[in-house]
Amino acid sequence: DCKCVIGHKDSSDLNESDGSVFVPSAEESTDDDDGFDSEESEVEKTIRKTIKDTIFPSSKEVKKAKQKSARKMTIKRSQRNPEGKRIWNKKQYCVYCEKAQSKIARHLERSHSSESEVAKALSFPKRSKKRRILLEQIQNQ
């Protein structure tokens, strides 16, 4: 009748030499403050805690999330004139000077070309995909 414990090469050190069983006295605390549970290993605690923490949200939490996402948001699009040309009335705000600009790429090129991120973006050719991506990242900061 040998009890084997994972991680121990020899289970003989786990057996009591006199065959007695340890029974805690009434004075000893049975709280789990020491972090050990006689029936559960640390790995089992971690697994149980991980599973417990990853349970899906309750229906109450789902309803709250739906209410929050149900808000309407309008985003102004660029408009076109009767000839089909763009009307430059949509404003974007500059990250550096915090002023409204209708042509943010031109503004960055003329006013903030000394900024390292702008200089890197401007080093690429005009209308290149890399330049557009970098300027867009600056705008979205």
Coordinates of N, CA and C in Angstrom, one line a residue:
D1 N 0.9 -1.2 0.0 CA 0.0 0.0 0.0 C 0.9 1.2 0.0
C2 N 1.4 1.6 -1.2 CA 2.3 2.7 -1.3 C 1.7 3.9 -1.9
K3 N 1.8 5.1 -1.3 CA 1.3 6.3 -1.9 C 2.4 7.0 -2.6
C4 N 2.2 7.2 -3.9 CA 3.2 7.8 -4.8 C 2.8 9.3 -5.0
V5 N 3.8 10.2 -4.9 CA 3.5 11.6 -5.2 C 4.4 12.0 -6.4
I6 N 3.8 12.7 -7.3 CA 4.5 13.2 -8.5 C 5.6 14.2 -8.0
G7 N 6.8 14.0 -8.6 CA 7.9 14.9 -8.3 C 8.8 14.3 -7.2
H8 N 8.4 13.2 -6.5 CA 9.2 12.5 -5.5 C 9.7 11.2 -6.1
K9 N 11.1 11.0 -6.1 CA 11.6 9.8 -6.6 C 11.3 8.6 -5.7
D10 N 11.4 8.9 -4.4 CA 11.2 7.8 -3.4 C 10.0 8.1 -2.6
S11 N 9.0 7.3 -2.6 CA 7.8 7.6 -1.7 C 8.0 7.1 -0.3
S12 N 9.1 6.4 0.0 CA 9.3 5.9 1.4 C 9.4 7.1 2.4
D13 N 9.9 8.2 2.0 CA 10.1 9.3 2.9 C 8.7 10.0 3.2
L14 N 7.7 9.6 2.5 CA 6.3 10.1 2.8 C 5.6 9.3 3.8
N15 N 6.0 8.0 4.0 CA 5.3 7.2 4.9 C 5.8 7.4 6.3
E16 N 4.9 7.4 7.3 CA 5.3 7.5 8.7 C 6.0 6.3 9.2
S17 N 7.0 6.4 9.9 CA 7.8 5.3 10.4 C 7.0 4.4 11.4
D18 N 6.2 5.1 12.2 CA 5.4 4.3 13.2 C 4.0 4.0 12.8
G19 N 3.6 4.4 11.6 CA 2.3 4.1 11.0 C 1.2 4.9 11.6
S20 N 1.5 6.0 12.4 CA 0.4 6.8 12.9 C 0.0 7.8 11.9
V21 N -1.2 8.3 12.1 CA -1.8 9.3 11.2 C -1.9 10.6 11.9
F22 N -1.5 11.7 11.2 CA -1.6 13.0 11.8 C -3.0 13.6 11.9
V23 N -3.4 14.0 13.1 CA -4.7 14.6 13.3 C -4.5 15.9 13.9
P24 N -4.9 17.0 13.2 CA -4.7 18.4 13.8 C -5.6 18.6 15.0
S25 N -5.0 19.3 16.0 CA -5.8 19.6 17.2 C -6.8 20.7 16.9
A26 N -7.7 20.9 17.8 CA -8.8 21.9 17.6 C -8.2 23.3 17.7
E27 N -7.0 23.5 18.3 CA -6.4 24.8 18.4 C -5.8 25.3 17.1
E28 N -5.4 24.3 16.3 CA -4.8 24.7 15.0 C -5.8 25.2 14.0
S29 N -5.4 26.2 13.3 CA -6.3 26.8 12.3 C -6.5 25.9 11.1
T30 N -7.7 25.9 10.6 CA -7.9 25.1 9.3 C -8.1 26.0 8.1
D31 N -7.8 27.3 8.3 CA -7.9 28.2 7.2 C -6.8 27.9 6.1
D32 N -7.0 28.3 4.9 CA -6.1 28.1 3.8 C -5.1 29.2 3.7
D33 N -4.8 29.9 4.8 CA -3.9 31.1 4.7 C -2.5 30.7 4.3
D34 N -2.1 29.4 4.7 CA -0.7 29.1 4.4 C -0.6 28.7 2.9
G35 N -1.7 28.6 2.1 CA -1.6 28.4 0.7 C -1.6 26.9 0.3
F36 N -1.7 26.0 1.3 CA -1.7 24.6 1.0 C -3.0 24.0 1.4
D37 N -3.4 23.0 0.6 CA -4.7 22.3 0.9 C -4.3 20.8 0.9
S38 N -4.7 20.1 1.9 CA -4.3 18.8 2.1 C -4.8 17.9 1.0
E39 N -5.9 18.2 0.4 CA -6.5 17.4 -0.7 C -6.2 17.9 -2.1
E40 N -5.6 19.1 -2.2 CA -5.5 19.6 -3.5 C -4.0 20.2 -3.7
S41 N -3.4 19.8 -4.8 CA -2.1 20.4 -5.1 C -2.1 21.8 -5.6
E42 N -1.0 22.4 -5.6 CA -0.9 23.8 -6.2 C -1.3 23.8 -7.6
V43 N -0.9 22.8 -8.4 CA -1.3 22.8 -9.8 C -2.8 22.7 -10.0
E44 N -3.5 21.9 -9.1 CA -4.9 21.7 -9.2 C -5.6 23.0 -8.8
K45 N -5.0 23.8 -7.8 CA -5.6 25.1 -7.4 C -5.5 26.0 -8.6
T46 N -4.3 26.0 -9.2 CA -4.1 27.0 -10.4 C -5.0 26.7 -11.5
I47 N -5.2 25.4 -11.8 CA -6.1 25.0 -12.9 C -7.5 25.4 -12.6
R48 N -8.0 25.1 -11.3 CA -9.3 25.5 -10.9 C -9.5 27.0 -11.0
K49 N -8.5 27.7 -10.5 CA -8.6 29.2 -10.5 C -8.7 29.7 -11.9
T50 N -7.9 29.2 -12.8 CA -7.8 29.6 -14.2 C -9.2 29.4 -14.8
I51 N -9.7 28.2 -14.7 CA -11.0 27.9 -15.2 C -12.1 28.8 -14.7
K52 N -12.1 29.0 -13.4 CA -13.1 29.8 -12.7 C -13.0 31.3 -13.2
D53 N -11.8 31.8 -13.5 CA -11.6 33.2 -13.9 C -12.0 33.4 -15.4
T54 N -12.0 32.3 -16.2 CA -12.3 32.4 -17.6 C -13.7 32.0 -18.0
I55 N -14.6 31.9 -17.0 CA -16.0 31.6 -17.3 C -16.6 32.8 -18.0
F56 N -17.5 32.5 -18.9 CA -18.2 33.5 -19.7 C -19.0 34.4 -18.8
P57 N -19.2 35.7 -19.3 CA -20.0 36.6 -18.5 C -21.4 36.2 -18.3
S58 N -22.0 36.6 -17.2 CA -23.4 36.3 -16.9 C -24.3 37.1 -17.9
S59 N -25.6 36.7 -17.9 CA -26.5 37.3 -18.8 C -26.7 38.8 -18.5
K60 N -26.6 39.1 -17.2 CA -26.7 40.5 -16.7 C -25.6 41.3 -17.3
E61 N -24.3 40.8 -17.3 CA -23.2 41.5 -17.9 C -23.3 41.6 -19.4
V62 N -23.9 40.6 -20.1 CA -24.1 40.6 -21.5 C -25.1 41.7 -21.9
K63 N -26.2 41.8 -21.1 CA -27.2 42.9 -21.3 C -26.6 44.3 -21.2
K64 N -25.7 44.5 -20.2 CA -25.1 45.8 -20.0 C -24.2 46.1 -21.2
A65 N -23.5 45.1 -21.7 CA -22.6 45.3 -22.9 C -23.4 45.7 -24.1
K66 N -24.5 45.0 -24.3 CA -25.4 45.3 -25.4 C -26.0 46.7 -25.3
Q67 N -26.3 47.1 -24.1 CA -26.8 48.5 -23.9 C -25.8 49.5 -24.3
K68 N -24.6 49.3 -23.9 CA -23.5 50.2 -24.1 C -23.2 50.2 -25.6
S69 N -23.2 49.1 -26.3 CA -22.9 49.1 -27.7 C -24.1 49.5 -28.6
A70 N -25.3 49.7 -28.0 CA -26.5 50.1 -28.7 C -26.5 51.6 -29.0
R71 N -25.6 52.3 -28.4 CA -25.6 53.8 -28.6 C -25.3 54.0 -30.1
K72 N -25.9 55.1 -30.6 CA -25.7 55.4 -32.0 C -24.5 56.4 -32.1
M73 N -23.7 56.2 -33.0 CA -22.5 57.1 -33.2 C -22.5 57.5 -34.7
T74 N -22.4 58.8 -35.0 CA -22.3 59.2 -36.3 C -21.0 59.8 -36.6
I75 N -20.4 59.4 -37.7 CA -19.1 59.8 -38.1 C -19.3 60.6 -39.5
K76 N -18.8 61.8 -39.5 CA -19.0 62.6 -40.7 C -18.1 62.1 -41.8
R77 N -18.7 61.9 -43.0 CA -17.9 61.5 -44.2 C -17.5 62.7 -44.9
S78 N -16.5 62.6 -45.8 CA -16.2 63.7 -46.7 C -17.3 63.8 -47.7
Q79 N -17.7 65.0 -48.0 CA -18.8 65.3 -49.0 C -18.3 65.6 -50.4
R80 N -19.1 65.5 -51.3 CA -18.8 65.7 -52.7 C -19.7 66.8 -53.3
N81 N -19.1 67.6 -54.2 CA -19.9 68.7 -54.8 C -20.6 68.1 -56.0
P82 N -21.5 68.8 -56.7 CA -22.2 68.3 -57.9 C -21.3 67.7 -59.0
E83 N -20.0 68.2 -59.1 CA -19.1 67.7 -60.1 C -18.4 66.4 -59.7
G84 N -18.6 66.0 -58.4 CA -18.0 64.8 -57.9 C -16.7 65.1 -57.2
K85 N -16.3 66.3 -57.1 CA -15.0 66.6 -56.4 C -15.3 66.7 -54.9
R86 N -14.3 66.4 -54.1 CA -14.4 66.4 -52.7 C -14.5 67.8 -52.1
I87 N -15.4 68.0 -51.1 CA -15.5 69.2 -50.4 C -14.7 69.0 -49.1
W88 N -13.7 69.8 -48.9 CA -12.8 69.7 -47.8 C -13.3 70.3 -46.5
N89 N -14.4 69.8 -46.0 CA -15.0 70.3 -44.8 C -14.9 69.4 -43.6
K90 N -14.4 68.3 -43.7 CA -14.2 67.3 -42.6 C -12.8 67.7 -42.0
K91 N -12.8 68.0 -40.7 CA -11.6 68.4 -40.0 C -11.0 67.3 -39.2
Q92 N -9.7 67.2 -39.3 CA -8.9 66.3 -38.5 C -8.0 67.2 -37.6
Y93 N -7.7 66.7 -36.4 CA -6.9 67.4 -35.4 C -5.5 67.0 -35.4
C94 N -4.6 67.9 -35.5 CA -3.2 67.7 -35.5 C -2.7 67.2 -34.1
V95 N -1.9 66.1 -34.1 CA -1.4 65.6 -32.8 C -0.5 66.6 -32.1
Y96 N 0.3 67.3 -32.9 CA 1.3 68.2 -32.3 C 0.8 69.5 -31.9
C97 N 0.0 70.2 -32.7 CA -0.4 71.5 -32.3 C -1.9 71.6 -31.9
E98 N -2.6 70.5 -32.0 CA -4.0 70.3 -31.6 C -4.9 71.3 -32.3
K99 N -4.7 71.6 -33.5 CA -5.5 72.5 -34.3 C -6.3 71.7 -35.3
A100 N -7.5 72.1 -35.7 CA -8.3 71.5 -36.7 C -7.6 71.7 -38.1
Q101 N -7.5 70.7 -38.9 CA -6.9 70.8 -40.2 C -7.8 70.1 -41.2
S102 N -8.0 70.7 -42.4 CA -8.8 70.0 -43.4 C -7.9 69.0 -44.2
K103 N -6.6 69.4 -44.4 CA -5.7 68.5 -45.1 C -4.5 68.2 -44.1
I104 N -4.6 67.2 -43.4 CA -3.7 66.9 -42.3 C -2.3 66.5 -42.8
A105 N -2.3 65.7 -43.9 CA -1.0 65.3 -44.5 C -0.1 66.5 -44.9
R106 N -0.8 67.4 -45.6 CA -0.1 68.7 -46.0 C 0.3 69.5 -44.8
H107 N -0.5 69.6 -43.8 CA -0.2 70.3 -42.6 C 1.0 69.7 -41.9
L108 N 1.1 68.4 -41.8 CA 2.2 67.7 -41.1 C 3.5 68.0 -41.9
E109 N 3.4 67.9 -43.2 CA 4.5 68.1 -44.1 C 5.1 69.5 -44.0
R110 N 4.2 70.5 -43.9 CA 4.7 71.9 -43.9 C 5.0 72.4 -42.5
S111 N 4.3 72.0 -41.5 CA 4.5 72.5 -40.1 C 5.3 71.7 -39.2
H112 N 5.2 70.4 -39.4 CA 5.9 69.5 -38.4 C 6.9 68.5 -39.0
S113 N 7.5 68.9 -40.1 CA 8.5 68.0 -40.8 C 9.7 67.7 -39.9
S114 N 9.9 68.5 -38.9 CA 11.1 68.3 -38.0 C 10.8 67.2 -37.0
E115 N 9.5 66.8 -36.8 CA 9.2 65.7 -35.8 C 9.7 64.4 -36.4
S116 N 10.3 63.5 -35.6 CA 10.9 62.3 -36.1 C 9.9 61.4 -36.8
E117 N 8.7 61.2 -36.3 CA 7.7 60.3 -36.9 C 7.3 60.9 -38.3
V118 N 7.1 62.2 -38.3 CA 6.7 62.8 -39.6 C 7.8 62.7 -40.6
A119 N 9.0 63.0 -40.2 CA 10.2 62.9 -41.1 C 10.3 61.5 -41.7
K120 N 10.1 60.5 -40.8 CA 10.2 59.1 -41.3 C 9.1 58.9 -42.4
A121 N 7.9 59.3 -42.1 CA 6.8 59.1 -43.1 C 7.1 59.9 -44.4
L122 N 7.6 61.1 -44.2 CA 7.8 61.9 -45.4 C 9.0 61.4 -46.2
S123 N 9.8 60.5 -45.7 CA 11.0 60.0 -46.4 C 10.5 59.1 -47.5
F124 N 9.3 58.6 -47.5 CA 8.8 57.7 -48.5 C 8.2 58.6 -49.6
P125 N 8.1 58.0 -50.8 CA 7.5 58.8 -51.9 C 6.0 59.1 -51.7
K126 N 5.6 60.3 -52.3 CA 4.2 60.6 -52.2 C 3.3 59.6 -52.8
R127 N 2.1 59.4 -52.2 CA 1.2 58.4 -52.6 C 1.6 56.9 -52.5
S128 N 2.7 56.7 -51.8 CA 3.2 55.3 -51.5 C 2.3 54.8 -50.3
K129 N 2.2 53.5 -50.3 CA 1.4 52.8 -49.3 C 2.0 53.0 -47.9
K130 N 3.3 52.9 -47.9 CA 4.0 53.0 -46.6 C 3.9 54.4 -46.0
R131 N 4.0 55.4 -46.8 CA 3.8 56.8 -46.4 C 2.4 57.0 -45.9
R132 N 1.4 56.5 -46.6 CA 0.0 56.7 -46.1 C -0.2 56.0 -44.8
I133 N 0.3 54.8 -44.6 CA 0.1 54.1 -43.4 C 0.8 54.8 -42.2
L134 N 2.0 55.3 -42.4 CA 2.7 56.0 -41.3 C 2.0 57.3 -41.0
L135 N 1.5 58.1 -42.0 CA 0.8 59.3 -41.7 C -0.6 59.0 -41.0
E136 N -1.2 57.9 -41.4 CA -2.4 57.5 -40.7 C -2.2 57.1 -39.3
Q137 N -1.1 56.5 -39.0 CA -0.7 56.1 -37.6 C -0.5 57.4 -36.8
I138 N 0.1 58.4 -37.4 CA 0.3 59.6 -36.6 C -1.0 60.3 -36.3
Q139 N -1.9 60.3 -37.3 CA -3.2 60.9 -37.1 C -4.0 60.2 -36.0
N140 N -3.9 58.9 -35.9 CA -4.7 58.1 -35.0 C -4.1 58.0 -33.6
Q141 N -3.1 58.7 -33.3 CA -2.4 58.7 -32.0 C -3.3 59.3 -31.0

